[in-house]
Coordinates of C-alpha atoms in Angstrom, one line a residue:
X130 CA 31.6 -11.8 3.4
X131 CA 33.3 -11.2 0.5
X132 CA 31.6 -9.8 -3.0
X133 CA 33.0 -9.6 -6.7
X134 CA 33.1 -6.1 -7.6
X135 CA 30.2 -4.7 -9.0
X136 CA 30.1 -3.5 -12.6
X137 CA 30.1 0.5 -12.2
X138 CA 28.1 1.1 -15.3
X139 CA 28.4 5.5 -16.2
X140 CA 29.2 5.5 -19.7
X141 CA 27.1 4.6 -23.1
X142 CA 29.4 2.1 -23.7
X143 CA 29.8 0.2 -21.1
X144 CA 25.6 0.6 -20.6
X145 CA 25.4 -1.0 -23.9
X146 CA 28.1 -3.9 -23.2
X147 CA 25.6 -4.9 -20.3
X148 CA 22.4 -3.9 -22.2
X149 CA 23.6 -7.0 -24.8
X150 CA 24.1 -9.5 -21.7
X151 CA 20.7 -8.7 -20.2
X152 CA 19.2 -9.5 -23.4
X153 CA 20.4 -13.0 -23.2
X154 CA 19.3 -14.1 -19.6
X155 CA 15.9 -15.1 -18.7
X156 CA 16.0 -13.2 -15.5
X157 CA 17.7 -10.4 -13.7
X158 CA 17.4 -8.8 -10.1
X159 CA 16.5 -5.3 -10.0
X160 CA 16.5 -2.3 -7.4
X161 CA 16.3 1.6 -7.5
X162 CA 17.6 4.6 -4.9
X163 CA 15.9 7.3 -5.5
X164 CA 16.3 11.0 -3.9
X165 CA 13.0 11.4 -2.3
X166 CA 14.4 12.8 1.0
X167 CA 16.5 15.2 -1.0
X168 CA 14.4 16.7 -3.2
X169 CA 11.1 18.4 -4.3
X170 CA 10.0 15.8 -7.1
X171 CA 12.0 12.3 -6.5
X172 CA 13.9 10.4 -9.0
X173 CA 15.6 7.5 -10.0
X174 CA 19.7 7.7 -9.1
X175 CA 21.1 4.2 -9.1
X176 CA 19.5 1.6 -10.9
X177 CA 21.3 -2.4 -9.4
X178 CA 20.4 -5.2 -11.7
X179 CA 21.9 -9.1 -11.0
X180 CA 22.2 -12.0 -13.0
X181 CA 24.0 -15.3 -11.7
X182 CA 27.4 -14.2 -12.6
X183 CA 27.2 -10.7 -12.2
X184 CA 26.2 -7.5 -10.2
X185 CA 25.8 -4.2 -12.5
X186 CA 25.7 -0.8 -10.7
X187 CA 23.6 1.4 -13.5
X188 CA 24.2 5.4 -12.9
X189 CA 20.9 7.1 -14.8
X190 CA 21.9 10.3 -14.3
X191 CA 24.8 9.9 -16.8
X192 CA 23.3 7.1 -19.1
X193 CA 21.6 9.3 -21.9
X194 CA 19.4 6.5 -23.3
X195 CA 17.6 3.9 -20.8
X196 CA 15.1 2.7 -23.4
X197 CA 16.7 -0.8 -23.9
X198 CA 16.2 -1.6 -20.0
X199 CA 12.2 -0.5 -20.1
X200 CA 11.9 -3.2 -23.3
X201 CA 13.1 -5.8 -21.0
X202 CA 11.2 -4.5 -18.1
X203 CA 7.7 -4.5 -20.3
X204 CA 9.1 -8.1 -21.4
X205 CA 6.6 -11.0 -20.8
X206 CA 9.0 -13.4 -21.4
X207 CA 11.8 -11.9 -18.6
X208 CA 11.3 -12.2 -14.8
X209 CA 12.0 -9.3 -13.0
X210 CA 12.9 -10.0 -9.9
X211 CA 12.3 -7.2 -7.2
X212 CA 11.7 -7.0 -3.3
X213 CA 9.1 -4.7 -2.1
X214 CA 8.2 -3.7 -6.0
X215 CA 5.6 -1.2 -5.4
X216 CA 7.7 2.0 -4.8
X217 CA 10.1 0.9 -7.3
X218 CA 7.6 0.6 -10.0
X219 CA 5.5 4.3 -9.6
X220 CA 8.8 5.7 -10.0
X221 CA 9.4 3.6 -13.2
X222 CA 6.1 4.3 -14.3
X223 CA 6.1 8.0 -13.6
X224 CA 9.4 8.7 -14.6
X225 CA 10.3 7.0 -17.5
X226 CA 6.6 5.8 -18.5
X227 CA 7.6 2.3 -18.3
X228 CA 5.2 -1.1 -17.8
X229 CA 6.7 -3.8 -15.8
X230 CA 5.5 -7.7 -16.5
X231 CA 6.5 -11.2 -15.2
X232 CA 7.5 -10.0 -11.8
X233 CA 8.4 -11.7 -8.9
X234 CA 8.4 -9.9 -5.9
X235 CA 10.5 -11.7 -2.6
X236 CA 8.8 -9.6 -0.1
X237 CA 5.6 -10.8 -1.1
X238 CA 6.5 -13.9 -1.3
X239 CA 7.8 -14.5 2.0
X240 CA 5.0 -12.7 3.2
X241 CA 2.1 -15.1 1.7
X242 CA 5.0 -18.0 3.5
X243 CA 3.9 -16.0 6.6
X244 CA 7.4 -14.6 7.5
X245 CA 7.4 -12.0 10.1
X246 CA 10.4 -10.4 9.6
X247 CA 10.2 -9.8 6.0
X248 CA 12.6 -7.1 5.2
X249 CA 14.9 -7.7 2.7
X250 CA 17.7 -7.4 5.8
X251 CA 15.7 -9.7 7.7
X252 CA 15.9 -12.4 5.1
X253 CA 19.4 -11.9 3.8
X254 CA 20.3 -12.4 7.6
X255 CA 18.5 -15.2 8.4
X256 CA 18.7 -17.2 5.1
X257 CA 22.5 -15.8 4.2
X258 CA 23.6 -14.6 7.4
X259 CA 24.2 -11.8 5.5
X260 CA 24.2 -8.3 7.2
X261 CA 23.4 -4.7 5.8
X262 CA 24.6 -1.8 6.9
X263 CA 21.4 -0.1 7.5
X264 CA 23.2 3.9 8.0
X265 CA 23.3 3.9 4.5
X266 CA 19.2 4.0 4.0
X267 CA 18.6 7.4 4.1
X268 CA 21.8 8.4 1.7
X269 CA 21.2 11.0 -0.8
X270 CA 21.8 8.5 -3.9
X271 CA 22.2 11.4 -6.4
X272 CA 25.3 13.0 -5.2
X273 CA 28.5 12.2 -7.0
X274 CA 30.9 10.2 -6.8
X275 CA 29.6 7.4 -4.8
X276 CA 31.4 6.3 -2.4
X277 CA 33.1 2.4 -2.0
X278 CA 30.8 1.8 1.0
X279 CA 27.7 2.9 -0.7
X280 CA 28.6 1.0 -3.9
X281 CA 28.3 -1.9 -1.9
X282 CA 25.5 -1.2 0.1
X283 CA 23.3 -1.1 -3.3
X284 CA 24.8 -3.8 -4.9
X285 CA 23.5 -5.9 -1.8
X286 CA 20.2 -5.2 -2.6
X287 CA 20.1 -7.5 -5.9
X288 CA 23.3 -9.5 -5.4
X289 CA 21.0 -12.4 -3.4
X290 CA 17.8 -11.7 -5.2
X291 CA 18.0 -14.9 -7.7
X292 CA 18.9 -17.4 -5.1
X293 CA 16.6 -15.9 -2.8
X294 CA 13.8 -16.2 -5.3
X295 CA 14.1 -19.8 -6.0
X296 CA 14.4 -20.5 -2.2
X297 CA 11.1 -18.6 -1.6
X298 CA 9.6 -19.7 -4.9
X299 CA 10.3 -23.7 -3.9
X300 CA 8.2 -23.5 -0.6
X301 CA 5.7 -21.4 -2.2
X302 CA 5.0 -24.7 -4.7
X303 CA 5.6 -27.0 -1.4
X304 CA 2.9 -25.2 0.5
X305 CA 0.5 -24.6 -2.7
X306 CA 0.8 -21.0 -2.6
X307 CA 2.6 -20.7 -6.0
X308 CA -0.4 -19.3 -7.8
X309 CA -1.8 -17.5 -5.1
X310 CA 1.8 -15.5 -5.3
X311 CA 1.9 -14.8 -9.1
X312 CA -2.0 -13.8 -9.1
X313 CA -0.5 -11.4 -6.7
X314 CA 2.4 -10.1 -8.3
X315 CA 0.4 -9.5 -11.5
X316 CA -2.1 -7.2 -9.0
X317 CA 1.4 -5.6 -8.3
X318 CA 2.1 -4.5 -11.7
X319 CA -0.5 -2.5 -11.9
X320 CA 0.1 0.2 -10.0
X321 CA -0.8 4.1 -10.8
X322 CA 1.4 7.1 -10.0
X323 CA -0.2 9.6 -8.4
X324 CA -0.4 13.0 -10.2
X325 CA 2.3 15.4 -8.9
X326 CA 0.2 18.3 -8.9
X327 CA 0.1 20.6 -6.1
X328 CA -3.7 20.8 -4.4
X329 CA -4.4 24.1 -3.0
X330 CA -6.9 22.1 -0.3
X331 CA -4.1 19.4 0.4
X332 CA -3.4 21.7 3.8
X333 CA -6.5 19.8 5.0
X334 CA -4.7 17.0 5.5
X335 CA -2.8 18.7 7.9
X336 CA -3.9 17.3 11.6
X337 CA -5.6 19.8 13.4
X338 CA -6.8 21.6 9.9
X339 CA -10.5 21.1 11.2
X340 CA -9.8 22.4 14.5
X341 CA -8.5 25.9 13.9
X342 CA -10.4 28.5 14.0
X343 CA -11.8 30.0 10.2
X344 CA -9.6 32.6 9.8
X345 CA -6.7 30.3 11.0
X346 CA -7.3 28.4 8.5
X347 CA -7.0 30.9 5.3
X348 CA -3.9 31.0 7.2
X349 CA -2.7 27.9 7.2
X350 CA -3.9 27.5 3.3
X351 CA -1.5 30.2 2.2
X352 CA 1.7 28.9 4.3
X353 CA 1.0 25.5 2.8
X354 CA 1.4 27.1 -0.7
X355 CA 4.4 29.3 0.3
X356 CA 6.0 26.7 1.5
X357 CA 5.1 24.3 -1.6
X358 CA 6.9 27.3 -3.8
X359 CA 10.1 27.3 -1.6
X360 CA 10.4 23.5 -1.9
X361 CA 10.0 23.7 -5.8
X362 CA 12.2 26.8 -5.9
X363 CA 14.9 25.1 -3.6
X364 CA 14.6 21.6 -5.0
X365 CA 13.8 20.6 -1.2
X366 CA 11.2 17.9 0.1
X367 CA 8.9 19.9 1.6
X368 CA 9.5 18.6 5.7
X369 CA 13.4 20.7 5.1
X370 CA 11.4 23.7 4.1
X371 CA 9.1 23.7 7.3
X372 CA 7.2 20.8 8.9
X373 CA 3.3 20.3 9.1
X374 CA 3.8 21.1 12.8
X375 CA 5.1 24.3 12.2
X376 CA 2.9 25.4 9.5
X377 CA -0.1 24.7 12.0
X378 CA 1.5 26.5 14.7
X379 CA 2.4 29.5 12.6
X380 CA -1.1 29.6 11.5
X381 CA -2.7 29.6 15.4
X382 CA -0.5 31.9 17.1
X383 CA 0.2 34.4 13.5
X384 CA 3.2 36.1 14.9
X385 CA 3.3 39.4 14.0
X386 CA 7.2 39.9 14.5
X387 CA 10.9 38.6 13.8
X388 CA 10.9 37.9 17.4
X389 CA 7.6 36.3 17.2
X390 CA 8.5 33.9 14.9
X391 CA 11.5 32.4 17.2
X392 CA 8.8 31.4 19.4
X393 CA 6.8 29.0 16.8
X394 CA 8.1 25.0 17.0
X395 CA 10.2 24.5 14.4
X396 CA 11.5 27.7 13.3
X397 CA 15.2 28.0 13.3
X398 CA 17.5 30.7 12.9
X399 CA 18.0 29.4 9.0
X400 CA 14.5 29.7 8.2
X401 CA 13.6 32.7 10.3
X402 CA 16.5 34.4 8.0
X403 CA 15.6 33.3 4.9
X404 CA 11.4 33.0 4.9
X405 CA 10.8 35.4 7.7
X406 CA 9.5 38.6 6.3
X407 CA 7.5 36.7 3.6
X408 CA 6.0 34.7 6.4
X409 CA 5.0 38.1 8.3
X410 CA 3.8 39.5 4.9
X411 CA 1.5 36.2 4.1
X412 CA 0.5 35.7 7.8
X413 CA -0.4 39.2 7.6
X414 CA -2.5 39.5 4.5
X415 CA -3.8 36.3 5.0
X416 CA -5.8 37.3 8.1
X417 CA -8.1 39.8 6.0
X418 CA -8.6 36.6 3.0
X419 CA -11.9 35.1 2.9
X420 CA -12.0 31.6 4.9
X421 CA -11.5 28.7 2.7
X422 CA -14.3 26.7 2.0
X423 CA -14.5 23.1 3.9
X424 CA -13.9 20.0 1.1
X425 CA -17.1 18.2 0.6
X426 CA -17.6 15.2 1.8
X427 CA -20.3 13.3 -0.6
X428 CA -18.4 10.4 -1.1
X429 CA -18.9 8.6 2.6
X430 CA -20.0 5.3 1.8
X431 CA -23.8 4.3 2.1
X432 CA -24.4 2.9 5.4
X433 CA -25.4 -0.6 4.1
X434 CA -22.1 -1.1 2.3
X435 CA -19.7 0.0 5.0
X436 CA -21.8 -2.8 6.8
X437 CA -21.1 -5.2 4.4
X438 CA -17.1 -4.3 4.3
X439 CA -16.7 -5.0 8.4
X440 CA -18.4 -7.8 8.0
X441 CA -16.0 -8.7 5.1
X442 CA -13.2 -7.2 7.4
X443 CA -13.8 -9.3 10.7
X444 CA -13.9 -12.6 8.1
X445 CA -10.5 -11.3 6.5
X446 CA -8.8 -10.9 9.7
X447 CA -10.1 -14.5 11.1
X448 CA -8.7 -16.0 8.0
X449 CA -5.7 -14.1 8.4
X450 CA -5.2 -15.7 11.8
X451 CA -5.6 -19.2 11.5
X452 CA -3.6 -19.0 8.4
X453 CA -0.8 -17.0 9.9
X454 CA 0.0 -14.2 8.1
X455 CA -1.0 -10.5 7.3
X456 CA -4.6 -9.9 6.6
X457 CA -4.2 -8.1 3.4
X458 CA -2.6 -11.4 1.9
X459 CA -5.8 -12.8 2.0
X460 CA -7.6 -9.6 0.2
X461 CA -6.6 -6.2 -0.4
X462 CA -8.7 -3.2 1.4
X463 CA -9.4 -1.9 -1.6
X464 CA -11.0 -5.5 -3.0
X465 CA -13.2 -5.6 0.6
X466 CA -14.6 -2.1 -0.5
X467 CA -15.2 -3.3 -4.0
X468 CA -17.2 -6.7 -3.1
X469 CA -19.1 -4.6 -0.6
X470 CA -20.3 -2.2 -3.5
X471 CA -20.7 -5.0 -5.8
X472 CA -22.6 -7.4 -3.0
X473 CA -22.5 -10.2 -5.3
X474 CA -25.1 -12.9 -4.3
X475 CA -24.1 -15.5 -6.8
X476 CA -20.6 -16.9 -7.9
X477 CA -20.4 -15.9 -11.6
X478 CA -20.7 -12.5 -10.0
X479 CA -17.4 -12.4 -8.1
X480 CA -15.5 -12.4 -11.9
X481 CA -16.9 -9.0 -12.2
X482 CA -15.2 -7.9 -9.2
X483 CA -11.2 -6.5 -10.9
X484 CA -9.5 -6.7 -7.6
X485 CA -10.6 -10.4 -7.2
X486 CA -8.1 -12.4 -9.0
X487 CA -9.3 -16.2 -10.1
X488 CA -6.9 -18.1 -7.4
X489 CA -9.0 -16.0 -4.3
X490 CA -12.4 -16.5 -6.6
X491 CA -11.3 -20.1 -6.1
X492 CA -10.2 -19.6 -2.6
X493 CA -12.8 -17.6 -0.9
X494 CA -15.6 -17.2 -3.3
X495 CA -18.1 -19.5 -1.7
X496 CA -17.0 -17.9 1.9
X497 CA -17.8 -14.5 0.4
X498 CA -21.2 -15.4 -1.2
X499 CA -22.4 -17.2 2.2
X500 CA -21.5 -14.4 4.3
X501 CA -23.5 -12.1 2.2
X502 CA -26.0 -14.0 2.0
X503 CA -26.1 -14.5 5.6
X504 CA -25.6 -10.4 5.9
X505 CA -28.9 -8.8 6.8
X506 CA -27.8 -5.3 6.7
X507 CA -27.8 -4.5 3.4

């Protein structure tokens, strides 16, 4: 296979060259590689935007204004063209602050088409018989210069988006899918970054938190924070500062020695080195703290709605099946749990529900109405 260079876009001036040329198409493919399994807080490194004559590799870390790109991205009247979106847009959202509209996302779509293999490898090969180089997935995308392999690795990622759109987006209309997709892609668009905060309790979510003894567990609080600083400190993801494993098992066996801490999972001679008389220190002082207090659990469901949401759940899935593909591409989790708070008993309820968008009202309404009708438990 043989590719036209991509446009290497790392000054002002050539950023605003393609800046103008963007603003005249109706469309444009777009991708991001970020850092996240490089660093404490991730970020955007390459930005790869297509149009049907050309591939543009954008380098954010030496662009110094990005502005024009959000005002295309926020732009009802541009499609954005992404595969697998979701990712892609927290880190827009969170990092620049930007609003996405008019997407089209070709994972999505071929998933509502009920493709099984819907990677965006998957497709290219069997559509293109295009192959990608999968090494290249975990590359840290912020160190410079780029190489010519990895150049073309990302430029792959939007150079077939267009064509593969239209191809997706034809048997969507053939099969009358079409709305249900952009109903779908607007629920896409809406997505929320988390806060990145740290959470003092977060070391609950550590498996086997619950099962350590008390004191273990003031333990295992005040590793989960060391650790949190040296990843900050470091600019590390936290699993290359130590692993969940290892905090666990530093926290059940608290060495009390060098030595000692050779014998914990995990603990290399690296870390041993560098954290291992702070480790002592905490491990040891730790072991006199008051036990953290459990997080409460108030917010189980009531027993009459989680009844309602398997019943919703058992329909989803047999939809799902005769229909052939993934069951949240007939309803999202989160929309079962909101119909089984809401329990609407009458249609013109259903348009209160957010997560129900009007092609599944259409859909599946009277479904969902009978079925809790027919529901006794609640």
């Amino acid at each position: 296979m043989s590719l036209s260079p991509a446009t290497l876009v790392t000054s002002d001036r050539v950023w605003q060259e393609c800046l103008a040329r963007l603003q005249t198409e109706p469309r444009f493919g777009i991708d991001l590689e970020a850092n996240s399994m490089y660093a404490y807080r991730e970020r955007v490194c390459l930005i790869q935007i297509s149009i049907p004559t050309q591939d543009y590799i954008v380098d954010p870390l030496a662009i110094e204004n990005l502005d024009g790109l959000g005002r295309l991205i926020a732009n009802q009247d541009v499609e954005k063209i992404f595969h697998a979106a979701e990712y892609d847009l927290i880190l827009l959202k969170r990092q620049y602050g930007w609003q996405c509209t008019h997407l089209f996302d070709t994972m999505w779509a071929a998933r509502i088409l009920g493709y099984e293999r819907y990677g965006l490898a998957n497709l290219l090969q069997e559509l293109y018989g295009v192959a990608q180089n999968k090494k290249h997935q975990k590359a840290n995308w912020c160190k410079r210069p780029l190489t010519a392999d990895l150049l073309k690795y990302a430029q792959l990622d939007t150079h077939y988006l267009l064509p593969l759109r239209d191809h997706l987006a034809g048997q969507l209309a053939a099969q009358n899918h079409l709305e249900e997709a952009l109903e779908i892609f607007a629920d896409q668009t809406k997505v929320s970054p988390n806060a990145q905060t740290f959470d003092p309790d977060g070391f609950w979510g550590i498996s086997g938190a619950y099962d350590l003894p008390r004191q273990q567990q003031a333990v295992l609080k005040a590793l989960y924070a060391f650790r949190d600083q040296q990843a900050e400190r470091s600019n590390l993801p936290l699993f290359k500062v130590m692993s969940d494993r290892t905090l666990l098992e530093l926290a059940q066996s608290c060495p009390a020695t060098l030595r000692d801490l050779y014998k914990v999972h995990g603990m290399s001679e690296g870390q041993v080195r560098r954290y291992g008389r702070q480790l002592l220190s905490i491990i040891a002082e730790s072991q006199q703290a008051e036990p953290p207090r459990f997080p409460k659990r108030n917010n189980r469901p009531p027993e009459e709605v989680t009844n309602r949401f398997e019943k919703l759940h058992i329909w989803r899935k047999e939809k799902a099946q005769v229909r052939g593909v993934e069951s949240d591409v007939i309803l999202s989790r989160d929309c079962l749990w909101a119909i089984a708070f809401k329990n609407p008993r009458q249609p013109e309820e259903l348009s209160q529900i957010e997560q129900l968008g009007e092609w599944r009202r259409q859909m599946y309404g009277t479904d969902i109405i009978k079925l809790l009708q027919n529901h006794t438990g609640g």
